[in-house]
PDB file of C-alpha atoms in Angstrom:
ATOM      1  CA  MET A   1     -64.489  -0.344  93.434  1.00  0.00           C
ATOM      2  CA  ALA A   2     -63.806   2.165  96.185  1.00  0.00           C
ATOM      3  CA  ILE A   3     -63.640   2.801  99.920  1.00  0.00           C
ATOM      4  CA  ILE A   4     -66.170   5.333 101.223  1.00  0.00           C
ATOM      5  CA  SER A   5     -67.125   6.868 104.545  1.00  0.00           C
ATOM      6  CA  ILE A   6     -69.997   9.103 105.578  1.00  0.00           C
ATOM      7  CA  HIS A   7     -70.329  11.908 108.109  1.00  0.00           C
ATOM      8  CA  GLN A   8     -72.397  15.005 108.713  1.00  0.00           C
ATOM      9  CA  PRO A   9     -70.708  18.314 107.787  1.00  0.00           C
ATOM     10  CA  VAL A  10     -70.113  19.500 111.370  1.00  0.00           C
ATOM     11  CA  TYR A  11     -68.740  22.798 112.676  1.00  0.00           C
ATOM     12  CA  LEU A  12     -64.978  23.010 113.270  1.00  0.00           C
ATOM     13  CA  PRO A  13     -64.539  19.211 113.002  1.00  0.00           C
ATOM     14  CA  TRP A  14     -62.233  17.227 115.266  1.00  0.00           C
ATOM     15  CA  LEU A  15     -59.268  15.148 114.099  1.00  0.00           C
ATOM     16  CA  GLY A  16     -61.160  11.864 113.726  1.00  0.00           C
ATOM     17  CA  PHE A  17     -63.369  13.477 111.070  1.00  0.00           C
ATOM     18  CA  PHE A  18     -60.351  14.137 108.882  1.00  0.00           C
ATOM     19  CA  GLU A  19     -58.706  10.775 109.565  1.00  0.00           C
ATOM     20  CA  LYS A  20     -61.839   9.115 108.213  1.00  0.00           C
ATOM     21  CA  ILE A  21     -61.639  11.246 105.061  1.00  0.00           C
ATOM     22  CA  ILE A  22     -57.951  10.406 104.605  1.00  0.00           C
ATOM     23  CA  SER A  23     -58.778   6.697 104.804  1.00  0.00           C
ATOM     24  CA  SER A  24     -61.455   6.993 102.097  1.00  0.00           C
ATOM     25  CA  GLU A  25     -61.452   7.380  98.336  1.00  0.00           C
ATOM     26  CA  LYS A  26     -64.878   9.041  98.437  1.00  0.00           C
ATOM     27  CA  PHE A  27     -66.426  10.871 101.380  1.00  0.00           C
ATOM     28  CA  VAL A  28     -70.156  11.501 101.677  1.00  0.00           C
ATOM     29  CA  LEU A  29     -71.312  14.615 103.516  1.00  0.00           C
ATOM     30  CA  LEU A  30     -74.595  13.588 105.134  1.00  0.00           C
ATOM     31  CA  ASP A  31     -76.567  16.817 104.799  1.00  0.00           C
ATOM     32  CA  ASP A  32     -80.106  15.450 104.395  1.00  0.00           C
ATOM     33  CA  VAL A  33     -80.522  14.076 107.925  1.00  0.00           C
ATOM     34  CA  GLN A  34     -82.406  15.683 110.776  1.00  0.00           C
ATOM     35  CA  TYR A  35     -80.656  18.439 112.701  1.00  0.00           C
ATOM     36  CA  GLU A  36     -79.457  17.284 116.121  1.00  0.00           C
ATOM     37  CA  LYS A  37     -79.803  19.806 118.936  1.00  0.00           C
ATOM     38  CA  ASN A  38     -76.762  20.012 121.252  1.00  0.00           C
ATOM     39  CA  GLY A  39     -74.709  17.897 118.854  1.00  0.00           C
ATOM     40  CA  PHE A  40     -71.613  18.866 116.885  1.00  0.00           C
ATOM     41  CA  GLN A  41     -73.408  20.138 113.806  1.00  0.00           C
ATOM     42  CA  ASN A  42     -73.264  23.719 115.072  1.00  0.00           C
ATOM     43  CA  ARG A  43     -70.664  23.662 117.851  1.00  0.00           C
ATOM     44  CA  ASN A  44     -67.250  22.397 118.913  1.00  0.00           C
ATOM     45  CA  LYS A  45     -64.495  23.071 121.446  1.00  0.00           C
ATOM     46  CA  ILE A  46     -61.266  25.043 121.341  1.00  0.00           C
ATOM     47  CA  ARG A  47     -58.404  25.022 123.873  1.00  0.00           C
ATOM     48  CA  THR A  48     -58.155  27.955 126.279  1.00  0.00           C
ATOM     49  CA  SER A  49     -55.913  28.904 129.186  1.00  0.00           C
ATOM     50  CA  ASP A  50     -58.721  27.717 131.496  1.00  0.00           C
ATOM     51  CA  GLY A  51     -59.211  24.367 129.779  1.00  0.00           C
ATOM     52  CA  ASP A  52     -61.642  24.399 126.865  1.00  0.00           C
ATOM     53  CA  MET A  53     -64.689  26.289 125.680  1.00  0.00           C
ATOM     54  CA  TRP A  54     -67.593  25.710 123.329  1.00  0.00           C
ATOM     55  CA  LEU A  55     -68.028  27.808 120.214  1.00  0.00           C
ATOM     56  CA  THR A  56     -71.693  27.505 119.209  1.00  0.00           C
ATOM     57  CA  ILE A  57     -73.441  28.888 116.136  1.00  0.00           C
ATOM     58  CA  PRO A  58     -76.985  29.983 117.060  1.00  0.00           C
ATOM     59  CA  VAL A  59     -79.547  28.515 114.675  1.00  0.00           C
ATOM     60  CA  LYS A  60     -83.225  28.787 113.799  1.00  0.00           C
ATOM     61  CA  THR A  61     -84.684  25.304 113.955  1.00  0.00           C
ATOM     62  CA  LYS A  62     -88.090  23.717 113.618  1.00  0.00           C
ATOM     63  CA  SER A  63     -89.109  20.161 114.365  1.00  0.00           C
ATOM     64  CA  LYS A  64     -87.540  17.668 111.945  1.00  0.00           C
ATOM     65  CA  THR A  65     -85.528  20.291 110.060  1.00  0.00           C
ATOM     66  CA  LEU A  66     -82.998  18.708 107.717  1.00  0.00           C
ATOM     67  CA  LEU A  67     -79.407  19.759 108.351  1.00  0.00           C
ATOM     68  CA  LYS A  68     -79.073  21.300 104.882  1.00  0.00           C
ATOM     69  CA  ASN A  69     -82.022  23.584 105.637  1.00  0.00           C
ATOM     70  CA  VAL A  70     -80.940  24.803 109.088  1.00  0.00           C
ATOM     71  CA  GLU A  71     -80.703  28.608 109.077  1.00  0.00           C
ATOM     72  CA  ILE A  72     -78.295  30.637 111.168  1.00  0.00           C
ATOM     73  CA  ASP A  73     -79.687  33.042 113.769  1.00  0.00           C
ATOM     74  CA  ASP A  74     -77.873  36.355 113.279  1.00  0.00           C
ATOM     75  CA  SER A  75     -79.657  38.234 116.049  1.00  0.00           C
ATOM     76  CA  THR A  76     -76.339  38.283 117.927  1.00  0.00           C
ATOM     77  CA  ASN A  77     -72.851  38.925 116.547  1.00  0.00           C
ATOM     78  CA  TRP A  78     -71.707  35.336 117.087  1.00  0.00           C
ATOM     79  CA  MET A  79     -69.170  35.490 114.254  1.00  0.00           C
ATOM     80  CA  LYS A  80     -67.276  38.310 115.933  1.00  0.00           C
ATOM     81  CA  LYS A  81     -67.319  36.365 119.212  1.00  0.00           C
ATOM     82  CA  HIS A  82     -65.969  33.180 117.596  1.00  0.00           C
ATOM     83  CA  SER A  83     -63.301  35.055 115.666  1.00  0.00           C
ATOM     84  CA  LYS A  84     -62.211  36.961 118.771  1.00  0.00           C
ATOM     85  CA  SER A  85     -62.113  33.759 120.860  1.00  0.00           C
ATOM     86  CA  ILE A  86     -59.903  31.994 118.305  1.00  0.00           C
ATOM     87  CA  LEU A  87     -57.582  34.994 118.078  1.00  0.00           C
ATOM     88  CA  LEU A  88     -57.334  35.375 121.860  1.00  0.00           C
ATOM     89  CA  ASN A  89     -56.577  31.712 122.551  1.00  0.00           C
ATOM     90  CA  TYR A  90     -54.336  30.832 119.597  1.00  0.00           C
ATOM     91  CA  SER A  91     -52.417  34.004 118.757  1.00  0.00           C
ATOM     92  CA  GLN A  92     -49.338  32.654 120.582  1.00  0.00           C
ATOM     93  CA  SER A  93     -49.381  29.280 118.862  1.00  0.00           C
ATOM     94  CA  LYS A  94     -46.389  28.556 116.634  1.00  0.00           C
ATOM     95  CA  PHE A  95     -48.154  28.532 113.245  1.00  0.00           C
ATOM     96  CA  PHE A  96     -51.079  30.860 113.968  1.00  0.00           C
ATOM     97  CA  ASP A  97     -49.909  33.619 111.616  1.00  0.00           C
ATOM     98  CA  ASN A  98     -49.582  31.117 108.754  1.00  0.00           C
ATOM     99  CA  TYR A  99     -53.282  30.266 108.732  1.00  0.00           C
ATOM    100  CA  TRP A 100     -55.270  32.881 110.618  1.00  0.00           C
ATOM    101  CA  PRO A 101     -55.632  35.462 107.800  1.00  0.00           C
ATOM    102  CA  GLU A 102     -57.437  32.905 105.609  1.00  0.00           C
ATOM    103  CA  LEU A 103     -59.620  31.567 108.408  1.00  0.00           C
ATOM    104  CA  LYS A 104     -60.439  35.096 109.581  1.00  0.00           C
ATOM    105  CA  LYS A 105     -61.893  35.877 106.144  1.00  0.00           C
ATOM    106  CA  ILE A 106     -64.345  32.990 106.557  1.00  0.00           C
ATOM    107  CA  TYR A 107     -65.685  34.649 109.687  1.00  0.00           C
ATOM    108  CA  GLU A 108     -66.125  37.946 107.847  1.00  0.00           C
ATOM    109  CA  LYS A 109     -68.592  36.562 105.288  1.00  0.00           C
ATOM    110  CA  LYS A 110     -72.369  36.355 105.529  1.00  0.00           C
ATOM    111  CA  TYR A 111     -73.999  32.912 105.695  1.00  0.00           C
ATOM    112  CA  GLU A 112     -77.677  32.021 105.681  1.00  0.00           C
ATOM    113  CA  CYS A 113     -77.424  28.283 106.307  1.00  0.00           C
ATOM    114  CA  LEU A 114     -75.328  26.360 108.815  1.00  0.00           C
ATOM    115  CA  VAL A 115     -73.948  23.965 106.205  1.00  0.00           C
ATOM    116  CA  GLU A 116     -72.491  26.903 104.257  1.00  0.00           C
ATOM    117  CA  ILE A 117     -70.036  28.015 106.940  1.00  0.00           C
ATOM    118  CA  ASN A 118     -69.364  24.426 108.021  1.00  0.00           C
ATOM    119  CA  MET A 119     -68.286  23.615 104.476  1.00  0.00           C
ATOM    120  CA  GLU A 120     -66.150  26.749 104.162  1.00  0.00           C
ATOM    121  CA  ILE A 121     -64.185  25.678 107.237  1.00  0.00           C
ATOM    122  CA  ILE A 122     -64.018  22.030 106.150  1.00  0.00           C
ATOM    123  CA  LYS A 123     -62.674  23.040 102.707  1.00  0.00           C
ATOM    124  CA  PHE A 124     -60.138  25.353 104.349  1.00  0.00           C
ATOM    125  CA  LEU A 125     -58.858  22.500 106.536  1.00  0.00           C
ATOM    126  CA  LEU A 126     -58.863  19.949 103.708  1.00  0.00           C
ATOM    127  CA  LYS A 127     -56.647  22.277 101.711  1.00  0.00           C
ATOM    128  CA  ARG A 128     -54.277  22.902 104.606  1.00  0.00           C
ATOM    129  CA  PHE A 129     -54.097  19.186 105.458  1.00  0.00           C
ATOM    130  CA  GLU A 130     -53.526  18.463 101.744  1.00  0.00           C
ATOM    131  CA  ILE A 131     -56.412  15.977 101.612  1.00  0.00           C
ATOM    132  CA  LYS A 132     -57.745  15.380  98.107  1.00  0.00           C
ATOM    133  CA  THR A 133     -60.483  12.801  98.739  1.00  0.00           C
ATOM    134  CA  GLU A 134     -63.532  13.185  96.480  1.00  0.00           C
ATOM    135  CA  MET A 135     -66.454  14.792  98.354  1.00  0.00           C
ATOM    136  CA  VAL A 136     -70.160  14.112  97.663  1.00  0.00           C
ATOM    137  CA  PHE A 137     -73.293  15.524  99.333  1.00  0.00           C
ATOM    138  CA  SER A 138     -75.824  12.835 100.262  1.00  0.00           C
ATOM    139  CA  SER A 139     -78.675  15.139  99.182  1.00  0.00           C
ATOM    140  CA  GLU A 140     -77.333  14.974  95.615  1.00  0.00           C
ATOM    141  CA  LEU A 141     -77.744  11.185  95.554  1.00  0.00           C
ATOM    142  CA  LYS A 142     -81.544  11.283  96.094  1.00  0.00           C
ATOM    143  CA  ILE A 143     -81.552   8.159  98.275  1.00  0.00           C
ATOM    144  CA  VAL A 144     -84.713   7.493 100.331  1.00  0.00           C
ATOM    145  CA  GLU A 145     -83.734   4.295 102.171  1.00  0.00           C
ATOM    146  CA  LYS A 146     -83.040   4.398 105.916  1.00  0.00           C
ATOM    147  CA  GLY A 147     -80.496   2.810 108.279  1.00  0.00           C
ATOM    148  CA  SER A 148     -78.214   0.096 106.895  1.00  0.00           C
ATOM    149  CA  ASP A 149     -80.215   0.031 103.656  1.00  0.00           C
ATOM    150  CA  ARG A 150     -79.361   3.668 103.033  1.00  0.00           C
ATOM    151  CA  ILE A 151     -75.634   3.161 103.543  1.00  0.00           C
ATOM    152  CA  ILE A 152     -75.652   0.082 101.304  1.00  0.00           C
ATOM    153  CA  LYS A 153     -77.481   2.040  98.583  1.00  0.00           C
ATOM    154  CA  ILE A 154     -74.935   4.880  98.849  1.00  0.00           C
ATOM    155  CA  CYS A 155     -72.119   2.337  98.496  1.00  0.00           C
ATOM    156  CA  LYS A 156     -73.724   0.872  95.386  1.00  0.00           C
ATOM    157  CA  VAL A 157     -74.407   4.258  93.778  1.00  0.00           C
ATOM    158  CA  LEU A 158     -70.797   5.320  94.344  1.00  0.00           C
ATOM    159  CA  GLY A 159     -69.323   1.973  93.303  1.00  0.00           C
ATOM    160  CA  ALA A 160     -67.898   1.168  96.751  1.00  0.00           C
ATOM    161  CA  ASP A 161     -67.075  -2.275  98.088  1.00  0.00           C
ATOM    162  CA  THR A 162     -65.815  -1.071 101.494  1.00  0.00           C
ATOM    163  CA  TYR A 163     -67.517   1.213 104.003  1.00  0.00           C
ATOM    164  CA  ILE A 164     -65.741   2.852 106.957  1.00  0.00           C
ATOM    165  CA  SER A 165     -68.121   3.366 109.869  1.00  0.00           C
ATOM    166  CA  GLY A 166     -67.659   5.071 113.184  1.00  0.00           C
ATOM    167  CA  ILE A 167     -67.129   2.631 116.041  1.00  0.00           C
ATOM    168  CA  ALA A 168     -70.741   3.197 117.175  1.00  0.00           C
ATOM    169  CA  GLY A 169     -71.867   1.530 113.958  1.00  0.00           C
ATOM    170  CA  LYS A 170     -71.247  -1.843 115.595  1.00  0.00           C
ATOM    171  CA  GLN A 171     -74.384  -1.186 117.639  1.00  0.00           C
ATOM    172  CA  TYR A 172     -76.840  -0.427 114.835  1.00  0.00           C
ATOM    173  CA  LEU A 173     -75.552  -1.618 111.451  1.00  0.00           C
ATOM    174  CA  SER A 174     -76.804  -4.947 110.100  1.00  0.00           C
ATOM    175  CA  LYS A 175     -73.679  -6.982 109.360  1.00  0.00           C
ATOM    176  CA  GLU A 176     -75.722  -9.602 107.514  1.00  0.00           C
ATOM    177  CA  ASP A 177     -77.099  -7.028 105.071  1.00  0.00           C
ATOM    178  CA  PHE A 178     -73.606  -5.831 104.193  1.00  0.00           C
ATOM    179  CA  ILE A 179     -72.362  -9.408 103.694  1.00  0.00           C
ATOM    180  CA  LYS A 180     -75.357 -10.151 101.478  1.00  0.00           C
ATOM    181  CA  ASN A 181     -74.479  -7.132  99.327  1.00  0.00           C
ATOM    182  CA  LYS A 182     -70.747  -7.992  99.243  1.00  0.00           C
ATOM    183  CA  ILE A 183     -69.697  -4.821 101.045  1.00  0.00           C
ATOM    184  CA  ASN A 184     -66.937  -4.933 103.666  1.00  0.00           C
ATOM    185  CA  ILE A 185     -67.267  -2.869 106.835  1.00  0.00           C
ATOM    186  CA  LYS A 186     -64.323  -1.238 108.580  1.00  0.00           C
ATOM    187  CA  PHE A 187     -64.844   0.444 111.940  1.00  0.00           C
ATOM    188  CA  GLN A 188     -62.844   3.544 112.744  1.00  0.00           C
ATOM    189  CA  ASN A 189     -61.411   3.260 116.240  1.00  0.00           C
ATOM    190  CA  PHE A 190     -59.544   6.563 116.319  1.00  0.00           C
ATOM    191  CA  LYS A 191     -56.818   6.836 118.954  1.00  0.00           C
ATOM    192  CA  HIS A 192     -56.348  10.530 119.589  1.00  0.00           C
ATOM    193  CA  PRO A 193     -52.682  11.531 119.172  1.00  0.00           C
ATOM    194  CA  THR A 194     -50.965  14.014 121.456  1.00  0.00           C
ATOM    195  CA  TYR A 195     -49.068  17.080 120.238  1.00  0.00           C
ATOM    196  CA  GLN A 196     -47.797  20.402 121.528  1.00  0.00           C
ATOM    197  CA  GLN A 197     -50.574  22.805 122.547  1.00  0.00           C
ATOM    198  CA  VAL A 198     -50.224  26.417 123.646  1.00  0.00           C
ATOM    199  CA  PHE A 199     -51.401  25.543 127.144  1.00  0.00           C
ATOM    200  CA  ASP A 200     -50.667  22.601 129.436  1.00  0.00           C
ATOM    201  CA  PRO A 201     -51.829  19.951 130.124  1.00  0.00           C
ATOM    202  CA  PHE A 202     -52.858  18.406 126.810  1.00  0.00           C
ATOM    203  CA  TYR A 203     -56.589  18.360 126.016  1.00  0.00           C
ATOM    204  CA  SER A 204     -57.816  15.922 123.357  1.00  0.00           C
ATOM    205  CA  ASN A 205     -60.849  16.180 121.073  1.00  0.00           C
ATOM    206  CA  MET A 206     -60.468  19.861 120.286  1.00  0.00           C
ATOM    207  CA  ALA A 207     -61.452  21.366 116.930  1.00  0.00           C
ATOM    208  CA  ALA A 208     -58.884  20.525 114.238  1.00  0.00           C
ATOM    209  CA  ILE A 209     -57.738  24.150 114.061  1.00  0.00           C
ATOM    210  CA  ASP A 210     -56.038  23.479 117.417  1.00  0.00           C
ATOM    211  CA  LEU A 211     -53.702  21.007 115.728  1.00  0.00           C
ATOM    212  CA  LEU A 212     -53.171  23.195 112.661  1.00  0.00           C
ATOM    213  CA  PHE A 213     -52.187  26.300 114.638  1.00  0.00           C
ATOM    214  CA  ASN A 214     -49.823  24.319 116.861  1.00  0.00           C
ATOM    215  CA  GLU A 215     -48.215  21.891 114.400  1.00  0.00           C
ATOM    216  CA  GLY A 216     -48.576  23.504 110.971  1.00  0.00           C
ATOM    217  CA  SER A 217     -47.682  21.297 107.990  1.00  0.00           C
ATOM    218  CA  ASN A 218     -46.899  18.400 110.338  1.00  0.00           C
ATOM    219  CA  ALA A 219     -50.605  18.182 111.231  1.00  0.00           C
ATOM    220  CA  VAL A 220     -51.638  15.576 108.661  1.00  0.00           C
ATOM    221  CA  LYS A 221     -48.902  13.158 109.828  1.00  0.00           C
ATOM    222  CA  ILE A 222     -50.221  13.498 113.371  1.00  0.00           C
ATOM    223  CA  ILE A 223     -53.801  12.835 112.250  1.00  0.00           C
ATOM    224  CA  LYS A 224     -52.714   9.656 110.479  1.00  0.00           C
ATOM    225  CA  LYS A 225     -51.100   8.413 113.700  1.00  0.00           C
ATOM    226  CA  GLY A 226     -54.560   8.109 115.218  1.00  0.00           C
ATOM    227  CA  GLY A 227     -55.868   5.879 112.443  1.00  0.00           C
ATOM    228  CA  ASN A 228     -56.863   2.379 113.481  1.00  0.00           C
ATOM    229  CA  GLU A 229     -59.523   0.826 111.254  1.00  0.00           C
ATOM    230  CA  GLU A 230     -60.474  -2.789 111.741  1.00  0.00           C
ATOM    231  CA  TYR A 231     -62.399  -5.042 109.382  1.00  0.00           C
ATOM    232  CA  ASP A 232     -65.491  -6.521 110.965  1.00  0.00           C
ATOM    233  CA  GLN A 233     -65.051 -10.270 111.295  1.00  0.00           C
TER     234      GLN A 233
END
């Protein structure tokens, strides 16, 4: 049996995203759900000298578009803007030169779909954080159930007896259904760690590249410090 968690493949994920992966033996990338406007699927924040700023990928969306089908809108040179913003705000960070050349190449490629660039960045960070958790796309599992039933079916298909949910899952998951199917639920209550940033004061909930550029190979230890999963009782 195994421990799994599930999350959408978001843009420039925050630290809690990776802590959940670290805590799992299998991680499901939820790519066959509806695109959420003004969510984190196509945007996230980086630290700047003025506080923080959003980096947003412009997309072409229609009503009820699945995340895996969301196309990028290339009518503006957003990639150059994002790359320039990262360079401008992190070039003085301690480990910037160690990682920027590889990340810069990601922003020099052409992508049609949002999930493509999201996954390029996620894979880059997984490698740098030395995380080896098995990754699975939900669209590959061909599961049609909804809500708690869908998560339970994913657990069964992947041979999992424990599911790690975000803390918000306490509001909508059916505990009784999980008990009936002999699946334990753990809720991630991530406590954001502090670390040295280029600018003061410390801002939490930035994109994970903020931690990587500032702390280098020590980053994964810092992510683990924020872990605090609790079994539902």
